[in-house]
Tab-separated table of C-alpha atoms in Angstrom:
chain	number	residue	atom	x	y	z
A	1	MET	CA	67.080	79.166	94.037
A	2	SER	CA	66.880	80.623	97.535
A	3	PRO	CA	69.232	79.272	100.186
A	4	ILE	CA	67.781	76.782	102.657
A	5	THR	CA	67.977	78.054	106.234
A	6	LEU	CA	67.764	76.188	109.506
A	7	ALA	CA	67.446	78.157	112.726
A	8	ILE	CA	69.336	76.825	115.743
A	9	THR	CA	68.108	77.954	119.157
A	10	PRO	CA	70.897	79.560	121.200
A	11	ASN	CA	71.787	77.672	124.357
A	12	HIS	CA	72.566	80.654	126.557
A	13	THR	CA	70.738	83.662	127.915
A	14	SER	CA	70.709	87.196	126.544
A	15	SER	CA	73.005	88.350	129.331
A	16	SER	CA	75.928	86.826	127.465
A	17	SER	CA	77.111	87.348	123.900
A	18	SER	CA	73.981	86.543	121.904
A	19	SER	CA	74.278	84.159	118.977
A	20	SER	CA	71.020	83.533	117.119
A	21	MET	CA	72.744	80.910	114.984
A	22	VAL	CA	71.529	80.205	111.474
A	23	ALA	CA	72.975	77.336	109.464
A	24	VAL	CA	72.790	77.920	105.721
A	25	ALA	CA	72.987	75.309	102.963
A	26	SER	CA	73.756	77.604	100.066
A	27	VAL	CA	72.756	76.619	96.575
A	28	GLY	CA	74.429	78.298	93.618
A	29	ALA	CA	76.241	80.789	95.820
A	30	GLY	CA	79.480	80.657	93.829
A	31	ALA	CA	82.979	80.136	95.177
A	32	VAL	CA	82.174	81.546	98.637
A	33	GLU	CA	79.441	79.748	100.584
A	34	VAL	CA	78.038	81.126	103.839
A	35	VAL	CA	77.684	78.222	106.290
A	36	SER	CA	76.363	80.001	109.374
A	37	LYS	CA	75.339	83.401	110.696
A	38	CYS	CA	74.752	84.740	114.154
A	39	THR	CA	73.690	88.001	115.719
A	40	VAL	CA	76.188	88.990	118.402
A	41	THR	CA	75.162	91.396	121.146
A	42	PRO	CA	77.362	93.020	123.814
A	43	ASP	CA	78.017	90.783	126.792
A	44	ARG	CA	76.656	93.525	129.060
A	45	ALA	CA	73.910	96.064	128.518
A	46	SER	CA	74.895	99.436	127.076
A	47	GLU	CA	74.380	102.612	129.069
A	48	LEU	CA	75.305	105.053	126.302
A	49	GLY	CA	71.803	105.825	125.081
A	50	GLU	CA	71.981	108.043	121.977
A	51	LEU	CA	75.035	109.410	120.167
A	52	ARG	CA	74.252	112.282	117.822
A	53	LEU	CA	76.073	112.140	114.476
A	54	SER	CA	78.563	115.000	114.143
A	55	VAL	CA	79.250	117.338	111.236
A	56	SER	CA	81.904	114.833	110.137
A	57	ASP	CA	79.608	111.807	110.456
A	58	LEU	CA	76.559	113.175	108.618
A	59	PRO	CA	78.232	113.705	105.203
A	60	MET	CA	79.108	109.997	105.171
A	61	LEU	CA	75.463	108.881	105.100
A	62	SER	CA	75.688	108.626	101.299
A	63	CYS	CA	78.900	106.565	101.416
A	64	GLN	CA	78.878	102.803	101.358
A	65	TYR	CA	79.948	100.851	104.439
A	66	ILE	CA	83.710	100.544	104.997
A	67	GLN	CA	84.903	97.088	103.892
A	68	LYS	CA	88.336	96.021	105.091
A	69	GLY	CA	89.733	92.630	105.998
A	70	LEU	CA	92.825	90.594	106.798
A	71	PHE	CA	94.307	87.385	105.399
A	72	PHE	CA	95.837	84.959	107.899
A	73	THR	CA	97.817	81.735	107.508
A	74	PRO	CA	96.025	78.552	108.672
A	75	PRO	CA	95.186	78.932	112.371
A	76	PRO	CA	96.471	76.273	114.788
A	77	MET	CA	93.016	75.309	116.050
A	78	PRO	CA	89.884	73.674	114.654
A	79	ILE	CA	87.557	76.076	112.856
A	80	PRO	CA	84.600	75.482	115.241
A	81	ALA	CA	86.813	76.519	118.167
A	82	LEU	CA	88.065	79.516	116.208
A	83	VAL	CA	84.542	80.673	115.356
A	84	SER	CA	83.501	80.285	118.986
A	85	LEU	CA	86.507	82.324	120.137
A	86	LEU	CA	85.829	85.109	117.633
A	87	VAL	CA	82.127	85.285	118.535
A	88	SER	CA	82.709	85.373	122.293
A	89	SER	CA	85.468	87.990	122.031
A	90	LEU	CA	83.284	90.008	119.632
A	91	GLY	CA	80.610	90.165	122.330
A	92	ARG	CA	83.171	91.609	124.732
A	93	ALA	CA	84.414	94.038	122.057
A	94	LEU	CA	80.872	95.282	121.456
A	95	SER	CA	80.605	96.019	125.174
A	96	LEU	CA	83.527	98.420	124.729
A	97	PHE	CA	82.072	99.728	121.435
A	98	PRO	CA	78.296	99.479	121.968
A	99	ALA	CA	77.607	101.941	119.146
A	100	LEU	CA	78.513	99.171	116.674
A	101	ALA	CA	75.720	97.015	118.099
A	102	GLY	CA	73.115	99.761	117.648
A	103	ARG	CA	71.075	101.244	114.825
A	104	LEU	CA	70.587	104.705	113.336
A	105	ASP	CA	67.473	106.741	114.037
A	106	THR	CA	66.249	110.090	112.696
A	107	LEU	CA	64.605	112.226	115.365
A	108	ALA	CA	61.712	114.627	114.911
A	109	ASP	CA	64.068	117.608	114.546
A	110	GLY	CA	65.895	115.898	111.677
A	111	SER	CA	69.019	115.002	113.644
A	112	VAL	CA	70.409	111.495	113.137
A	113	VAL	CA	71.580	109.538	116.157
A	114	ILE	CA	73.057	106.145	116.946
A	115	LEU	CA	70.697	104.251	119.224
A	116	CYS	CA	72.961	102.148	121.424
A	117	ASN	CA	70.179	99.610	121.870
A	118	ASP	CA	72.218	96.377	121.775
A	119	ALA	CA	70.402	95.200	118.633
A	120	GLY	CA	73.641	93.450	117.694
A	121	ALA	CA	76.211	92.999	114.975
A	122	GLU	CA	76.245	90.138	112.505
A	123	PHE	CA	78.921	87.424	112.295
A	124	SER	CA	79.127	84.902	109.445
A	125	TYR	CA	81.277	81.858	108.790
A	126	ALA	CA	81.864	80.972	105.137
A	127	VAL	CA	83.896	78.456	103.187
A	128	ALA	CA	85.581	78.707	99.804
A	129	PRO	CA	87.168	75.283	99.223
A	130	SER	CA	87.933	76.011	95.571
A	131	LEU	CA	89.978	79.118	96.436
A	132	LEU	CA	93.564	79.231	97.668
A	133	THR	CA	95.389	82.179	99.196
A	134	SER	CA	97.631	82.250	96.138
A	135	ASP	CA	94.518	82.726	93.964
A	136	LEU	CA	93.451	85.781	95.946
A	137	LEU	CA	96.887	87.371	96.442
A	138	PRO	CA	98.541	86.922	93.040
A	139	PRO	CA	101.841	88.834	92.700
A	140	ASN	CA	101.990	91.698	90.201
A	141	ALA	CA	98.410	91.267	89.048
A	142	ASP	CA	95.019	92.930	89.406
A	143	VAL	CA	93.012	92.177	92.546
A	144	PRO	CA	90.816	89.148	91.721
A	145	GLN	CA	87.055	89.721	91.714
A	146	ALA	CA	86.664	86.820	94.157
A	147	VAL	CA	88.028	89.055	96.935
A	148	LYS	CA	84.806	91.076	96.780
A	149	ALA	CA	82.790	88.019	97.811
A	150	LEU	CA	84.578	87.918	101.178
A	151	PHE	CA	82.509	90.823	102.545
A	152	PRO	CA	78.871	90.855	103.669
A	153	LEU	CA	76.455	93.781	103.216
A	154	ASP	CA	77.848	94.484	99.759
A	155	GLY	CA	76.371	97.675	98.314
A	156	ALA	CA	74.862	98.902	101.596
A	157	VAL	CA	74.794	102.688	102.010
A	158	SER	CA	75.443	104.144	105.461
A	159	PHE	CA	71.921	105.600	105.662
A	160	HIS	CA	70.696	101.989	105.598
A	161	GLY	CA	71.936	101.720	109.193
A	162	HIS	CA	68.413	102.782	110.131
A	163	PHE	CA	67.300	99.207	109.410
A	164	ARG	CA	70.467	97.152	108.904
A	165	PRO	CA	73.279	96.251	111.324
A	166	LEU	CA	75.942	98.920	111.743
A	167	ALA	CA	78.644	96.262	111.673
A	168	CYS	CA	78.964	92.844	110.023
A	169	PHE	CA	81.885	90.432	110.109
A	170	GLN	CA	82.723	87.338	108.090
A	171	LEU	CA	85.351	84.637	108.579
A	172	THR	CA	86.049	82.761	105.339
A	173	GLU	CA	88.053	79.536	105.232
A	174	PHE	CA	89.924	78.661	102.017
A	175	GLY	CA	90.945	75.362	100.495
A	176	ASP	CA	94.499	75.651	101.842
A	177	GLY	CA	93.315	76.220	105.424
A	178	ALA	CA	94.066	79.959	105.422
A	179	VAL	CA	91.349	82.342	106.561
A	180	PHE	CA	90.133	85.873	105.872
A	181	LEU	CA	88.468	88.026	108.503
A	182	GLY	CA	86.388	90.756	106.884
A	183	ALA	CA	84.782	93.705	108.668
A	184	VAL	CA	82.011	95.872	107.215
A	185	VAL	CA	81.160	98.950	109.302
A	186	ASN	CA	78.846	101.899	108.707
A	187	HIS	CA	80.895	104.891	107.506
A	188	SER	CA	78.695	107.448	109.243
A	189	VAL	CA	79.576	105.737	112.520
A	190	VAL	CA	83.343	105.302	112.063
A	191	ASP	CA	86.247	106.703	110.107
A	192	GLY	CA	89.421	104.715	109.465
A	193	THR	CA	90.939	105.579	112.832
A	194	SER	CA	87.891	104.334	114.762
A	195	PHE	CA	87.564	101.300	112.479
A	196	TRP	CA	91.086	100.068	113.189
A	197	ASN	CA	90.874	100.986	116.886
A	198	PHE	CA	87.940	98.577	117.085
A	199	PHE	CA	89.705	95.873	115.059
A	200	ASN	CA	92.773	96.148	117.340
A	201	ALA	CA	90.615	95.976	120.488
A	202	TRP	CA	88.816	92.873	119.207
A	203	ALA	CA	92.158	91.193	118.488
A	204	GLU	CA	93.505	92.104	121.933
A	205	LEU	CA	90.409	90.690	123.640
A	206	CYS	CA	90.766	87.525	121.596
A	207	ARG	CA	94.299	87.185	123.032
A	208	GLY	CA	92.978	87.718	126.568
A	209	GLY	CA	94.066	91.350	126.863
A	210	HIS	CA	92.366	94.433	128.235
A	211	PRO	CA	92.219	97.190	125.583
A	212	ALA	CA	91.530	100.798	126.483
A	213	PRO	CA	87.933	101.909	125.872
A	214	PRO	CA	87.125	104.430	123.138
A	215	ASP	CA	86.223	108.049	123.829
A	216	PHE	CA	82.489	108.528	123.242
A	217	ARG	CA	82.400	112.216	124.130
A	218	ARG	CA	80.915	114.011	121.130
A	219	ASN	CA	83.498	116.797	121.297
A	220	TYR	CA	84.319	116.927	117.597
A	221	PHE	CA	81.796	119.682	116.785
A	222	GLY	CA	79.115	117.634	118.505
A	223	GLU	CA	77.304	120.793	119.559
A	224	SER	CA	76.361	121.635	115.959
A	225	LYS	CA	72.632	121.925	115.284
A	226	ALA	CA	72.960	121.471	111.520
A	227	VAL	CA	70.923	118.623	110.032
A	228	LEU	CA	70.644	116.841	106.711
A	229	ARG	CA	67.127	116.432	105.370
A	230	PHE	CA	66.100	113.774	102.867
A	231	PRO	CA	62.779	114.319	101.070
A	232	GLY	CA	60.372	111.479	101.663
A	233	GLY	CA	62.757	109.871	104.120
A	234	ARG	CA	64.278	107.860	101.286
A	235	GLY	CA	67.822	108.751	102.208
A	236	PRO	CA	70.720	109.597	99.917
A	237	GLU	CA	72.175	107.604	97.059
A	238	VAL	CA	75.863	107.104	96.332
A	239	THR	CA	77.411	109.954	94.358
A	240	PHE	CA	79.541	107.877	91.962
A	241	PRO	CA	78.635	105.367	89.227
A	242	VAL	CA	78.416	101.938	90.848
A	243	GLY	CA	79.473	99.164	88.498
A	244	ALA	CA	81.564	101.302	86.130
A	245	PRO	CA	84.447	99.309	84.617
A	246	LEU	CA	87.536	99.482	86.814
A	247	ARG	CA	90.877	97.795	87.214
A	248	GLU	CA	92.144	97.478	90.764
A	249	ARG	CA	95.735	96.791	91.700
A	250	VAL	CA	97.864	96.908	94.839
A	251	PHE	CA	101.254	98.537	94.266
A	252	ARG	CA	103.999	97.892	96.819
A	253	PHE	CA	106.615	100.540	97.581
A	254	SER	CA	109.629	99.499	99.647
A	255	ARG	CA	111.207	101.673	102.313
A	256	HIS	CA	114.084	102.344	99.923
A	257	ALA	CA	111.719	103.527	97.166
A	258	ILE	CA	109.788	105.747	99.588
A	259	LEU	CA	112.995	107.372	100.864
A	260	ALA	CA	114.162	107.920	97.291
A	261	LEU	CA	110.881	109.685	96.489
A	262	LYS	CA	111.162	111.839	99.606
A	263	SER	CA	114.705	112.825	98.713
A	264	ARG	CA	113.605	113.732	95.208
A	265	ALA	CA	110.650	115.777	96.475
A	266	ASN	CA	112.896	117.731	98.845
A	267	GLY	CA	115.723	118.177	96.319
A	268	GLY	CA	117.220	121.561	95.442
A	269	GLY	CA	116.894	123.424	92.161
A	270	GLY	CA	113.872	124.216	90.052
A	271	HIS	CA	110.687	124.961	91.912
A	272	SER	CA	111.687	124.486	95.553
A	273	THR	CA	109.341	123.949	98.466
A	274	ALA	CA	110.117	127.445	99.706
A	275	GLU	CA	109.125	128.902	96.320
A	276	ILE	CA	105.810	127.056	96.213
A	277	CYS	CA	105.024	127.705	99.883
A	278	GLY	CA	106.469	131.206	100.109
A	279	LYS	CA	103.119	132.906	100.556
A	280	GLN	CA	102.217	130.520	103.351
A	281	VAL	CA	105.506	131.105	105.211
A	282	HIS	CA	104.795	134.832	105.448
A	283	ASP	CA	101.059	134.561	106.103
A	284	LYS	CA	100.546	134.775	109.859
A	285	LYS	CA	97.093	133.242	109.542
A	286	VAL	CA	98.382	129.870	108.384
A	287	ALA	CA	102.095	129.840	109.089
A	288	SER	CA	103.742	128.242	112.103
A	289	PRO	CA	107.317	128.700	113.335
A	290	ASP	CA	108.192	125.282	111.955
A	291	VAL	CA	106.929	125.792	108.382
A	292	LYS	CA	110.355	126.769	107.029
A	293	LYS	CA	111.957	123.733	108.623
A	294	GLU	CA	109.294	121.197	107.725
A	295	GLU	CA	110.192	118.744	105.009
A	296	ILE	CA	107.817	117.323	102.469
A	297	SER	CA	106.887	113.996	104.034
A	298	ALA	CA	107.500	110.599	102.527
A	299	PHE	CA	103.762	110.018	102.105
A	300	GLN	CA	103.207	113.406	100.441
A	301	SER	CA	106.030	112.488	98.058
A	302	LEU	CA	104.319	109.194	97.207
A	303	CYS	CA	101.014	111.014	96.680
A	304	ALA	CA	102.769	113.380	94.296
A	305	LEU	CA	104.116	110.422	92.309
A	306	MET	CA	100.584	109.065	91.948
A	307	TRP	CA	99.151	112.459	90.983
A	308	VAL	CA	101.805	113.026	88.319
A	309	SER	CA	101.796	109.460	86.969
A	310	VAL	CA	98.027	108.953	86.785
A	311	THR	CA	97.438	112.414	85.300
A	312	ARG	CA	100.048	111.603	82.668
A	313	ALA	CA	98.323	108.259	81.986
A	314	ARG	CA	94.933	109.891	81.402
A	315	LYS	CA	95.638	110.665	77.771
A	316	ARG	CA	92.226	112.182	77.035
A	317	LEU	CA	92.561	115.087	79.484
A	318	ALA	CA	93.122	118.542	77.989
A	319	PRO	CA	96.269	120.297	79.296
A	320	GLU	CA	94.218	123.285	80.425
A	321	ALA	CA	91.728	121.142	82.397
A	322	THR	CA	91.902	121.153	86.189
A	323	THR	CA	92.967	118.067	88.089
A	324	THR	CA	92.201	117.684	91.805
A	325	PHE	CA	94.008	115.520	94.338
A	326	ARG	CA	91.912	114.924	97.472
A	327	MET	CA	93.553	113.620	100.604
A	328	ALA	CA	91.560	112.526	103.663
A	329	VAL	CA	93.148	113.782	106.889
A	330	ASN	CA	92.552	112.993	110.539
A	331	CYS	CA	91.534	116.194	112.341
A	332	ARG	CA	91.763	114.876	115.910
A	333	HIS	CA	95.134	116.557	116.455
A	334	ARG	CA	94.461	119.501	114.138
A	335	VAL	CA	91.794	121.232	116.237
A	336	VAL	CA	92.374	123.275	119.398
A	337	PRO	CA	91.816	121.842	121.917
A	338	SER	CA	92.737	118.531	120.340
A	339	VAL	CA	90.400	115.549	120.333
A	340	SER	CA	91.420	112.229	121.845
A	341	ALA	CA	93.146	109.765	119.530
A	342	ASN	CA	90.520	107.275	120.769
A	343	TYR	CA	87.618	109.558	119.807
A	344	PHE	CA	84.942	107.267	118.363
A	345	GLY	CA	83.335	108.479	115.173
A	346	ASN	CA	84.397	110.447	112.122
A	347	ALA	CA	86.836	113.295	112.674
A	348	ILE	CA	88.114	113.756	109.138
A	349	GLN	CA	88.144	116.300	106.352
A	350	SER	CA	89.287	116.227	102.751
A	351	ILE	CA	92.109	118.485	101.562
A	352	PRO	CA	91.698	119.316	97.848
A	353	THR	CA	94.732	120.435	95.860
A	354	GLN	CA	94.139	121.693	92.316
A	355	ALA	CA	96.366	122.434	89.349
A	356	ALA	CA	96.268	122.383	85.559
A	357	VAL	CA	96.605	118.943	83.983
A	358	GLY	CA	99.442	120.144	81.777
A	359	GLU	CA	101.473	121.406	84.721
A	360	VAL	CA	101.026	118.302	86.866
A	361	ALA	CA	101.898	116.021	83.942
A	362	THR	CA	105.023	117.864	82.847
A	363	ARG	CA	106.594	119.586	85.850
A	364	ASP	CA	109.022	117.912	88.218
A	365	LEU	CA	107.622	115.719	90.964
A	366	ARG	CA	108.846	118.096	93.656
A	367	TRP	CA	106.588	120.830	92.248
A	368	ALA	CA	103.479	118.656	92.731
A	369	ALA	CA	104.736	117.416	96.117
A	370	ALA	CA	105.173	120.985	97.338
A	371	LEU	CA	101.599	121.839	96.360
A	372	LEU	CA	100.297	118.882	98.375
A	373	HIS	CA	102.591	119.769	101.284
A	374	ARG	CA	101.286	123.321	101.364
A	375	GLY	CA	97.702	122.140	101.744
A	376	VAL	CA	98.534	119.681	104.518
A	377	VAL	CA	100.579	122.042	106.701
A	378	ALA	CA	97.965	124.795	106.309
A	379	HIS	CA	95.128	122.540	107.461
A	380	GLY	CA	95.115	123.565	111.107
A	381	ASP	CA	92.412	124.590	113.574
A	382	GLU	CA	91.307	127.688	111.647
A	383	VAL	CA	90.940	125.854	108.341
A	384	VAL	CA	89.135	122.928	109.984
A	385	ARG	CA	86.649	125.274	111.670
A	386	ARG	CA	86.130	127.212	108.459
A	387	GLY	CA	85.242	123.955	106.706
A	388	VAL	CA	82.766	123.093	109.445
A	389	ALA	CA	81.134	126.524	109.212
A	390	GLU	CA	80.806	126.221	105.437
A	391	TRP	CA	79.183	122.802	105.801
A	392	GLU	CA	76.773	124.036	108.477
A	393	ALA	CA	75.699	126.847	106.154
A	394	ALA	CA	74.885	124.311	103.418
A	395	PRO	CA	74.668	120.745	104.816
A	396	ARG	CA	75.263	118.084	102.190
A	397	CYS	CA	76.546	114.561	101.771
A	398	PHE	CA	80.160	114.100	100.805
A	399	PRO	CA	80.419	114.119	96.982
A	400	LEU	CA	82.543	110.999	96.652
A	401	GLY	CA	83.561	110.276	93.083
A	402	ASN	CA	85.353	111.614	90.031
A	403	PRO	CA	82.754	113.320	87.818
A	404	ASP	CA	85.198	115.114	85.503
A	405	GLY	CA	87.563	112.160	85.118
A	406	ALA	CA	90.561	114.218	86.278
A	407	GLY	CA	90.467	113.616	90.026
A	408	LEU	CA	92.307	111.386	92.475
A	409	THR	CA	91.160	110.609	96.027
A	410	MET	CA	93.480	109.156	98.675
A	411	GLY	CA	91.777	107.383	101.554
A	412	SER	CA	92.806	105.204	104.479
A	413	SER	CA	96.347	105.653	105.867
A	414	ASN	CA	99.654	103.834	105.927
A	415	ARG	CA	99.799	104.786	109.619
A	416	PHE	CA	96.783	102.707	110.598
A	417	PRO	CA	97.717	99.622	112.696
A	418	MET	CA	96.563	97.015	110.223
A	419	TYR	CA	99.285	94.460	110.977
A	420	GLU	CA	100.975	94.886	114.360
A	421	GLY	CA	97.714	95.489	116.228
A	422	ASN	CA	95.760	92.584	114.746
A	423	ASP	CA	97.179	89.379	116.165
A	424	PHE	CA	94.089	87.399	117.236
A	425	GLY	CA	96.239	84.744	118.863
A	426	TRP	CA	97.495	82.806	115.848
A	427	GLY	CA	99.917	85.258	114.282
A	428	LEU	CA	99.951	88.520	112.382
A	429	PRO	CA	97.977	89.044	109.157
A	430	VAL	CA	99.750	88.426	105.871
A	431	ALA	CA	97.782	90.935	103.766
A	432	VAL	CA	95.086	93.612	103.885
A	433	ARG	CA	92.370	93.863	101.265
A	434	SER	CA	89.077	95.736	100.831
A	435	GLY	CA	85.762	95.102	99.121
A	436	ARG	CA	84.116	96.950	96.268
A	437	ALA	CA	82.656	99.708	98.482
A	438	ASN	CA	83.302	103.373	97.630
A	439	LYS	CA	85.475	102.582	94.620
A	440	PHE	CA	85.608	104.611	91.427
A	441	ASP	CA	88.125	105.785	88.847
A	442	GLY	CA	90.885	107.526	90.786
A	443	LYS	CA	90.145	106.110	94.251
A	444	MET	CA	93.245	105.026	96.170
A	445	SER	CA	93.730	103.623	99.664
A	446	ALA	CA	97.002	103.545	101.599
A	447	PHE	CA	98.038	100.536	103.674
A	448	PRO	CA	101.252	99.981	105.638
A	449	GLY	CA	103.602	97.519	103.990
A	450	ARG	CA	103.633	94.032	105.513
A	451	GLU	CA	107.408	94.236	106.042
A	452	GLY	CA	107.127	97.512	107.979
A	453	GLY	CA	109.997	99.976	108.114
A	454	GLY	CA	108.063	102.704	106.314
A	455	SER	CA	107.041	100.593	103.310
A	456	VAL	CA	103.632	101.352	101.817
A	457	GLU	CA	101.028	99.532	99.748
A	458	LEU	CA	98.600	101.516	97.615
A	459	GLU	CA	95.333	100.029	96.455
A	460	VAL	CA	94.608	101.871	93.202
A	461	CYS	CA	91.359	101.843	91.179
A	462	LEU	CA	91.494	103.245	87.651
A	463	ALA	CA	89.654	103.097	84.369
A	464	PRO	CA	91.029	100.097	82.431
A	465	GLU	CA	92.797	102.158	79.759
A	466	THR	CA	94.401	104.403	82.385
A	467	MET	CA	95.697	101.433	84.384
A	468	ALA	CA	97.135	99.856	81.235
A	469	THR	CA	98.999	103.076	80.428
A	470	LEU	CA	100.237	103.467	84.011
A	471	LEU	CA	101.719	99.971	83.956
A	472	ARG	CA	103.759	100.963	80.879
A	473	ASP	CA	105.144	104.073	82.611
A	474	ASN	CA	108.781	103.158	83.238
A	475	GLU	CA	109.402	106.049	85.624
A	476	PHE	CA	106.438	105.103	87.820
A	477	MET	CA	107.175	101.379	87.713
A	478	SER	CA	110.799	101.986	88.700
A	479	TYR	CA	109.528	102.802	92.206
A	480	VAL	CA	107.191	99.779	92.446
A	481	ASP	CA	108.444	96.678	94.228
A	482	GLU	CA	107.658	93.743	91.938
A	483	ASP	CA	109.590	91.067	93.846
């Protein structure tokens, strides 16, 4: 049965944060019931006009919207007051980030732009009285499917931003009074850095602060004339099998475990970092004076653990097959001249590292860590520009997925300010979770640990049999914090 809707006329003018409120009596909607929706527009008119998608934005048109959200303990104010505060501060946030209140448009020459036309973002309030925080954040267990219902626009592809909002938000109240604030943002408009910059700014405005505005200069290869063309104007489809069976789990790694991994990755004997990276050290095209001194980082060490452990758990892979570890990297500081940390948009590339399955599964962790390290330190201005040139010669959407069953893809970042920057006025979040978007066998996302200090949480999606085998891997589990 369709939900019953009742439109409520807004009681203020369009010069303020618009809220075309819609109350919804949901019938058969499951554990999460949407109570109201509103369209929120910037509290002042945008003057940006059009923002052309860059060579880093365009490949994301086939990706699903980013879905990330935060759990909070019960707020010390009535929910109606909380919703009003979030909506009004969202209107101010959209004035700083007017691109999120716009829509996509394809021009006659094939270029895709963001029309900063103040069409608005969507905000929903939902209730889930039968769910408790403990149900949704069970310790040492798979992520419950109910978490996926906390995000609107489920299944939307970024190209759909031509006719759907570029950003949607949902506040869900649980039976224990705790709340979840979910954000769903078009991936061709933002990368993780821009996503969390917006989230932080919204939180600061909610506290009465004055966040710095983003940088809307299109100086990350914004001068490129390359375009993506879609026959019939239908747009791209996702490049991975949606709905394939997956198990999803969040593994916690304490600061102590991370430091132990880093020490192991940088240990002497066997295949040292210098041995693996020797060619790079003496290659003037990619080497820097600090290459010899640079340690394998803690995060590269953790990535190596995942590459080794998951490859070992994929029992059906032939030893001679090739396994690829892809790591998304922020290029803002990798190009010359550098791009502002507040650059709004995508400024990312993927670093692929390949090796034989048999070698990754059997060699020491420091061998795999050194391979990953080599790719990261080599990814400077020249490599970034080479990747751009190759894309311009053959424009294409980013091939997200794992077609050969041997790949791993690391997204997000443990450096993103998911906790300390997101106090909306009633305390810091207690957990970060994501929706079902852009998930496939081998997809991982890095979050900072709630306790800080260099701890990390990894959201890991694997085929069910691979996850079961990984959980029986004593070496891998010895690094996982199960307290």
